[in-house]
Coordinates of C-alpha atoms (C1' of nucleotides) in Angstrom, one line a residue:
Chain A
X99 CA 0.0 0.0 0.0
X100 CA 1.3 3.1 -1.2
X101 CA 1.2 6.0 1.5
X102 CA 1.5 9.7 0.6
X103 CA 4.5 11.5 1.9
X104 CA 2.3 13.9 3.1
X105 CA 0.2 11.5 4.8
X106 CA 4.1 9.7 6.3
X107 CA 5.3 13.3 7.5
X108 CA 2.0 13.6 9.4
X109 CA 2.3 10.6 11.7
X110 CA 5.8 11.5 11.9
X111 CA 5.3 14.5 13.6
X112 CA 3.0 13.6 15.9
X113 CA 5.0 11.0 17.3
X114 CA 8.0 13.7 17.7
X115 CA 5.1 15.9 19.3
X116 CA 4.4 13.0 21.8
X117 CA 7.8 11.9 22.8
X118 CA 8.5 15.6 22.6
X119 CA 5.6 15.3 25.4
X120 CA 7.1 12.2 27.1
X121 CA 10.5 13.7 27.6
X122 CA 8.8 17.4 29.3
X123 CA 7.2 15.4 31.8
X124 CA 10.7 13.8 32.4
X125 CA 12.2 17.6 32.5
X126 CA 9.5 18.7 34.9
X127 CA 10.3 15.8 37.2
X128 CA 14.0 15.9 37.2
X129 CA 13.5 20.0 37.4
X130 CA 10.8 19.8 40.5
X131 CA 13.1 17.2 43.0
X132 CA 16.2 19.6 42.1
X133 CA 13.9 22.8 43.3
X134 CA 12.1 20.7 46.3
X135 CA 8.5 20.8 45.1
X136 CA 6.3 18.3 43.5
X137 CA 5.2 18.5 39.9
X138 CA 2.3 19.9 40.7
X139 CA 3.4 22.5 43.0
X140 CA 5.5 23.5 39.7
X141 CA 3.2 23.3 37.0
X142 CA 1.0 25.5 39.2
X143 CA 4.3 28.2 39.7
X144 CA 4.5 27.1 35.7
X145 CA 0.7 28.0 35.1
X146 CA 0.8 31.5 37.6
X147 CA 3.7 32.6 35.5
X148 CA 1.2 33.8 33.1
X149 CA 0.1 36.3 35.4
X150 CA -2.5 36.6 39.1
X151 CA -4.9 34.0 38.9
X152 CA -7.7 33.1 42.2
X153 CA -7.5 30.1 43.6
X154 CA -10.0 28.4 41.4
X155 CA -8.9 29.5 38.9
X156 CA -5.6 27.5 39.2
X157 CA -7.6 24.9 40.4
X158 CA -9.4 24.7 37.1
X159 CA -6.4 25.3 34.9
X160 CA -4.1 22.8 36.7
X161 CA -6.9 19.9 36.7
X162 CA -7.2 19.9 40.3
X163 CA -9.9 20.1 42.7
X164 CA -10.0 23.6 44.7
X165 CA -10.0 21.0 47.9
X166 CA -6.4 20.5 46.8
X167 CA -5.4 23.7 45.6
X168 CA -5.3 24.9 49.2
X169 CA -2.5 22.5 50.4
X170 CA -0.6 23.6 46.4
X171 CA -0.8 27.4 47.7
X172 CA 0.0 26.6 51.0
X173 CA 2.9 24.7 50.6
X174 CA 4.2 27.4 48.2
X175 CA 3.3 30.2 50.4
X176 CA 5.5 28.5 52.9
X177 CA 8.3 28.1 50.3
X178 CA 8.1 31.7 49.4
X179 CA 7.5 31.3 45.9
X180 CA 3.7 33.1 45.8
X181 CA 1.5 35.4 48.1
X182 CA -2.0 34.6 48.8
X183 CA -4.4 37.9 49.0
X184 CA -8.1 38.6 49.8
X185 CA -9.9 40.1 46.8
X186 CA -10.9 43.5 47.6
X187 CA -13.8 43.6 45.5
X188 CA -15.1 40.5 46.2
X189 CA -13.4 38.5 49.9
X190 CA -14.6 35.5 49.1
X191 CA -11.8 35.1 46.5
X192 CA -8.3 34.5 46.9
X193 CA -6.0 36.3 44.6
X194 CA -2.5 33.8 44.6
X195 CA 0.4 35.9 43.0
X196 CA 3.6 34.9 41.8
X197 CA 6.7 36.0 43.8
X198 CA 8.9 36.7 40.4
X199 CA 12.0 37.5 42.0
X200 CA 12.1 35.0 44.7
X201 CA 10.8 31.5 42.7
X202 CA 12.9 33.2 39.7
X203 CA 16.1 32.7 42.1
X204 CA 15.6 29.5 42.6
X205 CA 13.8 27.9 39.8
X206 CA 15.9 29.8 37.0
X207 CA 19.1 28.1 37.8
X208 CA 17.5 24.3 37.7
X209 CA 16.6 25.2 34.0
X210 CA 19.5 27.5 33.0
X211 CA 21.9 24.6 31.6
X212 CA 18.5 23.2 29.9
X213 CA 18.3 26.7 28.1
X214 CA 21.9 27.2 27.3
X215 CA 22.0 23.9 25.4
X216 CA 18.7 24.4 23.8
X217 CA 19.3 28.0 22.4
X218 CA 22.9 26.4 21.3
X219 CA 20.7 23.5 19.1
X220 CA 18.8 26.7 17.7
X221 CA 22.0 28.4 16.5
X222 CA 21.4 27.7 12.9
X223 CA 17.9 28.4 12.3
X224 CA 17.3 31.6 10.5
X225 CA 15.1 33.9 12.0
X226 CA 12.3 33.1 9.8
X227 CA 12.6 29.6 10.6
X228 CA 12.4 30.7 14.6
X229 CA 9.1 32.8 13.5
X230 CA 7.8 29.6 11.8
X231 CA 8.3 27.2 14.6
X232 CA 6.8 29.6 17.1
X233 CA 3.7 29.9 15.4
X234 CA 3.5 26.3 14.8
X235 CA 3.8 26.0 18.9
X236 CA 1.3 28.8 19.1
X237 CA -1.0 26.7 16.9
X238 CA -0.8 23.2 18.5
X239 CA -1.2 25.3 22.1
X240 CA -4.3 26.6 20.5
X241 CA -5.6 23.3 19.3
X242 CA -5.1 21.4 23.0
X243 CA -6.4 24.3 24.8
X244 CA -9.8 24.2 22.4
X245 CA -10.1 20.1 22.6
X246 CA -9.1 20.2 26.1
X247 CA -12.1 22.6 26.8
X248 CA -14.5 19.8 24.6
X249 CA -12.8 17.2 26.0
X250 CA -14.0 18.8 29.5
X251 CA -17.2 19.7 28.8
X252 CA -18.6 16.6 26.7
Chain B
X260 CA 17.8 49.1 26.6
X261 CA 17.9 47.7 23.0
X262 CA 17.3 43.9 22.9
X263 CA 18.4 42.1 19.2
X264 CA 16.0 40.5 17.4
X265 CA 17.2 37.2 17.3
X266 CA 16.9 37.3 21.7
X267 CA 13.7 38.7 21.4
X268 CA 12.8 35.7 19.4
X269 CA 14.6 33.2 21.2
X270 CA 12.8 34.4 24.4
X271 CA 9.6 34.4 22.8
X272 CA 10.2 30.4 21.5
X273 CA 11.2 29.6 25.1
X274 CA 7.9 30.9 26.2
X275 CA 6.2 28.9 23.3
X276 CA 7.7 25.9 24.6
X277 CA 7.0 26.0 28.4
X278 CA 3.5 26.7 27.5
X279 CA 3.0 24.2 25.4
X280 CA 4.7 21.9 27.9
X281 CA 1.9 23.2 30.2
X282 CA -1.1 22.3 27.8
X283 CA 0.5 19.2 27.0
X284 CA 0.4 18.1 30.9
X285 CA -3.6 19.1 31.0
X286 CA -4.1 16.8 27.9
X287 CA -2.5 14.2 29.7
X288 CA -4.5 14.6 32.5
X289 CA -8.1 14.5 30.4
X290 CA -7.4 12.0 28.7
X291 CA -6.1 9.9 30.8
X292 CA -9.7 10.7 33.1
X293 CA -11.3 9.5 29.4
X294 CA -9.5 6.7 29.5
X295 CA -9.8 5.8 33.2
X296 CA -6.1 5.2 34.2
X297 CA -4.1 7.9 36.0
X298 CA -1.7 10.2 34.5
X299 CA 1.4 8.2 35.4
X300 CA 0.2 4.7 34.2
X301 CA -0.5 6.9 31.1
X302 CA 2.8 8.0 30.8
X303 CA 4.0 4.4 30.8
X304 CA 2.0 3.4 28.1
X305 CA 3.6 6.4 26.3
X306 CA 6.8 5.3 26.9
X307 CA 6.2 1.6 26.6
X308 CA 5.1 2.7 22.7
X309 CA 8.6 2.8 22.2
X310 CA 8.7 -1.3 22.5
X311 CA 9.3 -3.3 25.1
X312 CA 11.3 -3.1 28.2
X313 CA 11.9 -4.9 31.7
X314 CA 10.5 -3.0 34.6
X315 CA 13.6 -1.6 35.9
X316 CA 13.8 0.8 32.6
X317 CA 10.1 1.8 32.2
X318 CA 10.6 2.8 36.1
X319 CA 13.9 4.6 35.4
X320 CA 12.2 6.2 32.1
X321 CA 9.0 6.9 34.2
X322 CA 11.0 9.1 36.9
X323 CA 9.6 6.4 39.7
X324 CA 10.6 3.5 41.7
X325 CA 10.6 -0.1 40.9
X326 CA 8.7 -0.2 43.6
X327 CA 6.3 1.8 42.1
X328 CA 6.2 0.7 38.7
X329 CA 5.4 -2.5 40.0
X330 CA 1.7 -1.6 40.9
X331 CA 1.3 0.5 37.5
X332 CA 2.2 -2.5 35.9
X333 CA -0.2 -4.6 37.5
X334 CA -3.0 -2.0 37.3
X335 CA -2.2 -1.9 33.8
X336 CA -2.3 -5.7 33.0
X337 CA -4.9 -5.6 34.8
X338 CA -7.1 -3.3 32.8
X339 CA -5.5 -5.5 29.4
X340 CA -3.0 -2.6 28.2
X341 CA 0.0 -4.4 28.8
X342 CA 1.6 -8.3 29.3
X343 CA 4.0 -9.3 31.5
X344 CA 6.7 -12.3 31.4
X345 CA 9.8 -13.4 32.5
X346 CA 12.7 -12.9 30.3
X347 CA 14.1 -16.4 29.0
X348 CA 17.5 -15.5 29.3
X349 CA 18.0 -13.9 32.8
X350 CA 14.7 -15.0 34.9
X351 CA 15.3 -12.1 36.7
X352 CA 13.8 -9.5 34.5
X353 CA 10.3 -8.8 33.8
X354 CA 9.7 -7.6 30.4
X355 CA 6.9 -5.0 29.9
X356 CA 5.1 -5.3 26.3
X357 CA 2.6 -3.1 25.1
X358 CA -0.7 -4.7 24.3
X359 CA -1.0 -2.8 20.8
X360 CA -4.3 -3.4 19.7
X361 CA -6.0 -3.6 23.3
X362 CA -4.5 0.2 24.0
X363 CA -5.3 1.8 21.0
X364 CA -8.7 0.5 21.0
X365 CA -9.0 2.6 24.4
X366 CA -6.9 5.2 23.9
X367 CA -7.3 6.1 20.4
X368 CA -10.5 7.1 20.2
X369 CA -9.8 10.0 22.7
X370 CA -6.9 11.8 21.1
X371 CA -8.8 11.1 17.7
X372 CA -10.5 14.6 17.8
X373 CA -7.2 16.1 19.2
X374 CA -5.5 14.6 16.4
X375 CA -8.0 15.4 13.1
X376 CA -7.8 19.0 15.0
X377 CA -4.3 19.4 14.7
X378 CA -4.0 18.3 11.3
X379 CA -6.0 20.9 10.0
X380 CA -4.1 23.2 11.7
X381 CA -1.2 22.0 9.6
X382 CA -3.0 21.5 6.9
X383 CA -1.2 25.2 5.2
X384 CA 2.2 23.7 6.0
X385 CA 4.3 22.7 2.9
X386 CA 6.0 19.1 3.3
X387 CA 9.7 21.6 3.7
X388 CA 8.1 23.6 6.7
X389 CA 6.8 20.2 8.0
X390 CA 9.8 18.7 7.9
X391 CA 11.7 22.1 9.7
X392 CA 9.4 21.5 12.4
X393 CA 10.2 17.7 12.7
X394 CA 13.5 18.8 13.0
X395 CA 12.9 21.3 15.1
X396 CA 11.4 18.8 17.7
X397 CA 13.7 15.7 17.4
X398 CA 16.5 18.2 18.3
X399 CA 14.7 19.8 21.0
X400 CA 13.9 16.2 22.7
X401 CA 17.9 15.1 22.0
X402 CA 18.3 18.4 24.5
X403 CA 15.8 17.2 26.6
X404 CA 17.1 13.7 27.0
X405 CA 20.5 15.0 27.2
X406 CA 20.0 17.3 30.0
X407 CA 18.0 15.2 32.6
X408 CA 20.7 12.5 31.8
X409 CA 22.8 15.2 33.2
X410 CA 20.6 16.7 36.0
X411 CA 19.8 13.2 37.1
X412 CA 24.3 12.2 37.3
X413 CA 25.1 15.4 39.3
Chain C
dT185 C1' 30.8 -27.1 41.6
dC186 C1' 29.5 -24.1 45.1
dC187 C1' 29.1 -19.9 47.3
dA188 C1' 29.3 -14.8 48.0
dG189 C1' 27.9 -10.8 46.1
dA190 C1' 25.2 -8.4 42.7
dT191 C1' 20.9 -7.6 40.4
dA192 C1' 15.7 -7.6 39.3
dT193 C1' 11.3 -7.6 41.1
dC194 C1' 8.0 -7.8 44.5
dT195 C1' 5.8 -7.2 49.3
dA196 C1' 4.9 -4.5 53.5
dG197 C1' 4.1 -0.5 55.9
dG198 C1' 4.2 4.4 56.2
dA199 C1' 4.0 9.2 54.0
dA200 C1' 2.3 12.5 50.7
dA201 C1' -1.1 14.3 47.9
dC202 C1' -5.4 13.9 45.9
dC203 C1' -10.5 13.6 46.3
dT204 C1' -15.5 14.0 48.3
dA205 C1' -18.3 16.2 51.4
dG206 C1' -19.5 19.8 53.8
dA207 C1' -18.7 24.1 56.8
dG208 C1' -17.9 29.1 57.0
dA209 C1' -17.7 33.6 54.9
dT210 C1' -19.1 36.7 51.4
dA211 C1' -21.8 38.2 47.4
dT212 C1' -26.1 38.7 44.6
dG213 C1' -30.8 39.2 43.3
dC214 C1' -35.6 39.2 44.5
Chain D
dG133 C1' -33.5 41.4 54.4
dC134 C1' -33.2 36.9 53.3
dA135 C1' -32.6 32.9 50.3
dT136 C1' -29.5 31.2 47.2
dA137 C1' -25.1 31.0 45.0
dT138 C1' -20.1 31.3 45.1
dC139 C1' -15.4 30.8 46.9
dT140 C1' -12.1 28.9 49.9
dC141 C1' -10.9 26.0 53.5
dT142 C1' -11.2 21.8 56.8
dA143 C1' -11.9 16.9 57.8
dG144 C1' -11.5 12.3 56.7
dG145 C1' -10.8 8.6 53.5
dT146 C1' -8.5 6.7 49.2
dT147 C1' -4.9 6.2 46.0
dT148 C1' -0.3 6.2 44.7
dC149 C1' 4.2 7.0 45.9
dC150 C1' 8.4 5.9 48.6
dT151 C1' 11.8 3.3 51.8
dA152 C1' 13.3 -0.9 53.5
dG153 C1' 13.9 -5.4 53.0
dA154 C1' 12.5 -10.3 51.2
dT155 C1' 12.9 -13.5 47.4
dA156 C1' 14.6 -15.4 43.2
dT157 C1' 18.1 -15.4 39.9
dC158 C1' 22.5 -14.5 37.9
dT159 C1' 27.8 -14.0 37.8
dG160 C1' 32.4 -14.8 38.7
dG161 C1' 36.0 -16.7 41.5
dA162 C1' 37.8 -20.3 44.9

DNA sequence: TCCAGATATCTAGGAAACCTAGAGATATGC
DNA sequence: GCATATCTCTAGGTTTCCTAGATATCTGGA
């Protein structure tokens, strides 16, 4: 059976997309015991880089119940690595902010040799190329945020 | 302060890349819920689509114990996903072997939308840019495995 | 050949982190 | 003003992980 090369380059990349997947949960493993959290303590530091977010709101975007985001927050309120706040317009809510500088100090220096060696394997792609590939991360990111919200809600 | 293009760029791929990491730890997470196996005994079966192996390396590739991989490994054999059995030559070992058809029955189906999703999103890709990308993401994962080999030594 | 030490997996028991259920505080709308 | 909804936290149970050590098997040297 004859297959397109299209069709071969297809299945091709997506099984570099899933090891690509398999080998960043290693990364977040090997990086989280270095800095002293679990992995979920640092995808949630991962996920609150984007900016404030309430405690449910983590909750939701890190898969977890908000039962369990309260022991996330507290053990990295304890570590220093965010501030929890009231809300002033509404108490109820919990505002959890990232503490740049301090989780910066420590988590920055796990990854630094990562990035170093990474930004060395991108030496020889034009700028173009750089442009390309970022969209096409921009583009799968948008396509597993949108399934991942059907996948939720089916 | 002017910043060069090219670090702008760089900075901006990094950013692609952590996020995407970060969307790709929430898929895991809902579709191993679909699937009704947890995120780690997910992971194996990732790996363990790489062929074979005796417990002591899918619990070295996993990032747990052989203490540990022992129950995903009966969990999984349990649910049909995988079969265990003695190595011939060194009774020792217990080799780990995917149970193809049984595991994509159950786990296609739930990345199938992900999947037909993405491909159209890379549908206006020529084969060249495809192939970049590919590239692009073997080298990234030979910096991956590279530098948790190294993280894990030190 | 036999035995000491090494290796691979598994078992037992305890620790960590997650979940469900529901309490307490605050907000919203009638 | 009060009933209902929302947000976070607490309490208690479950799952999964780890450490420690048992069991089975292999390897190399006396």
């Amino acid at each position: 059976m004859v297959v397109s090369r299209r069709a071969e380059l297809m299945v091709q990349l997506l099984d570099a997309l899933r090891r690509t997947g398999a080998w960043s949960v290693s990364m977040s493993q090997a990086a989280a015991e270095r800095i002293g959290v679990n992995t979920t303590d640092l995808h949630c530091l991962n996920l609150l880089s984007d900016g404030p977010m309430t405690a449910s709101e983590l909750a939701r975007r890190a898969g977890i119940t908000t039962a369990s985001v309260t022991g996330v927050i507290d053990r990295l309120e304890a570590a220093g690595y965010v501030r929890r706040e009231r809300d002033g317009s509404d108490r109820r809510k919990v505002m959890v902010t990232l503490q740049v500088q301090r989780a910066a100090q420590d988590v920055a220096p796990v990854f630094r040799p990562f990035v170093q060696a990474w930004r060395g394997a991108m030496d020889d792609y034009t700028d173009e190329e750089l442009e390309l590939i970022a969209t096409f991360l921009s583009r799968t990111q948008e396509v597993f945020q949108s399934e991942i919200g059907r996948m939720r809600a089916e």
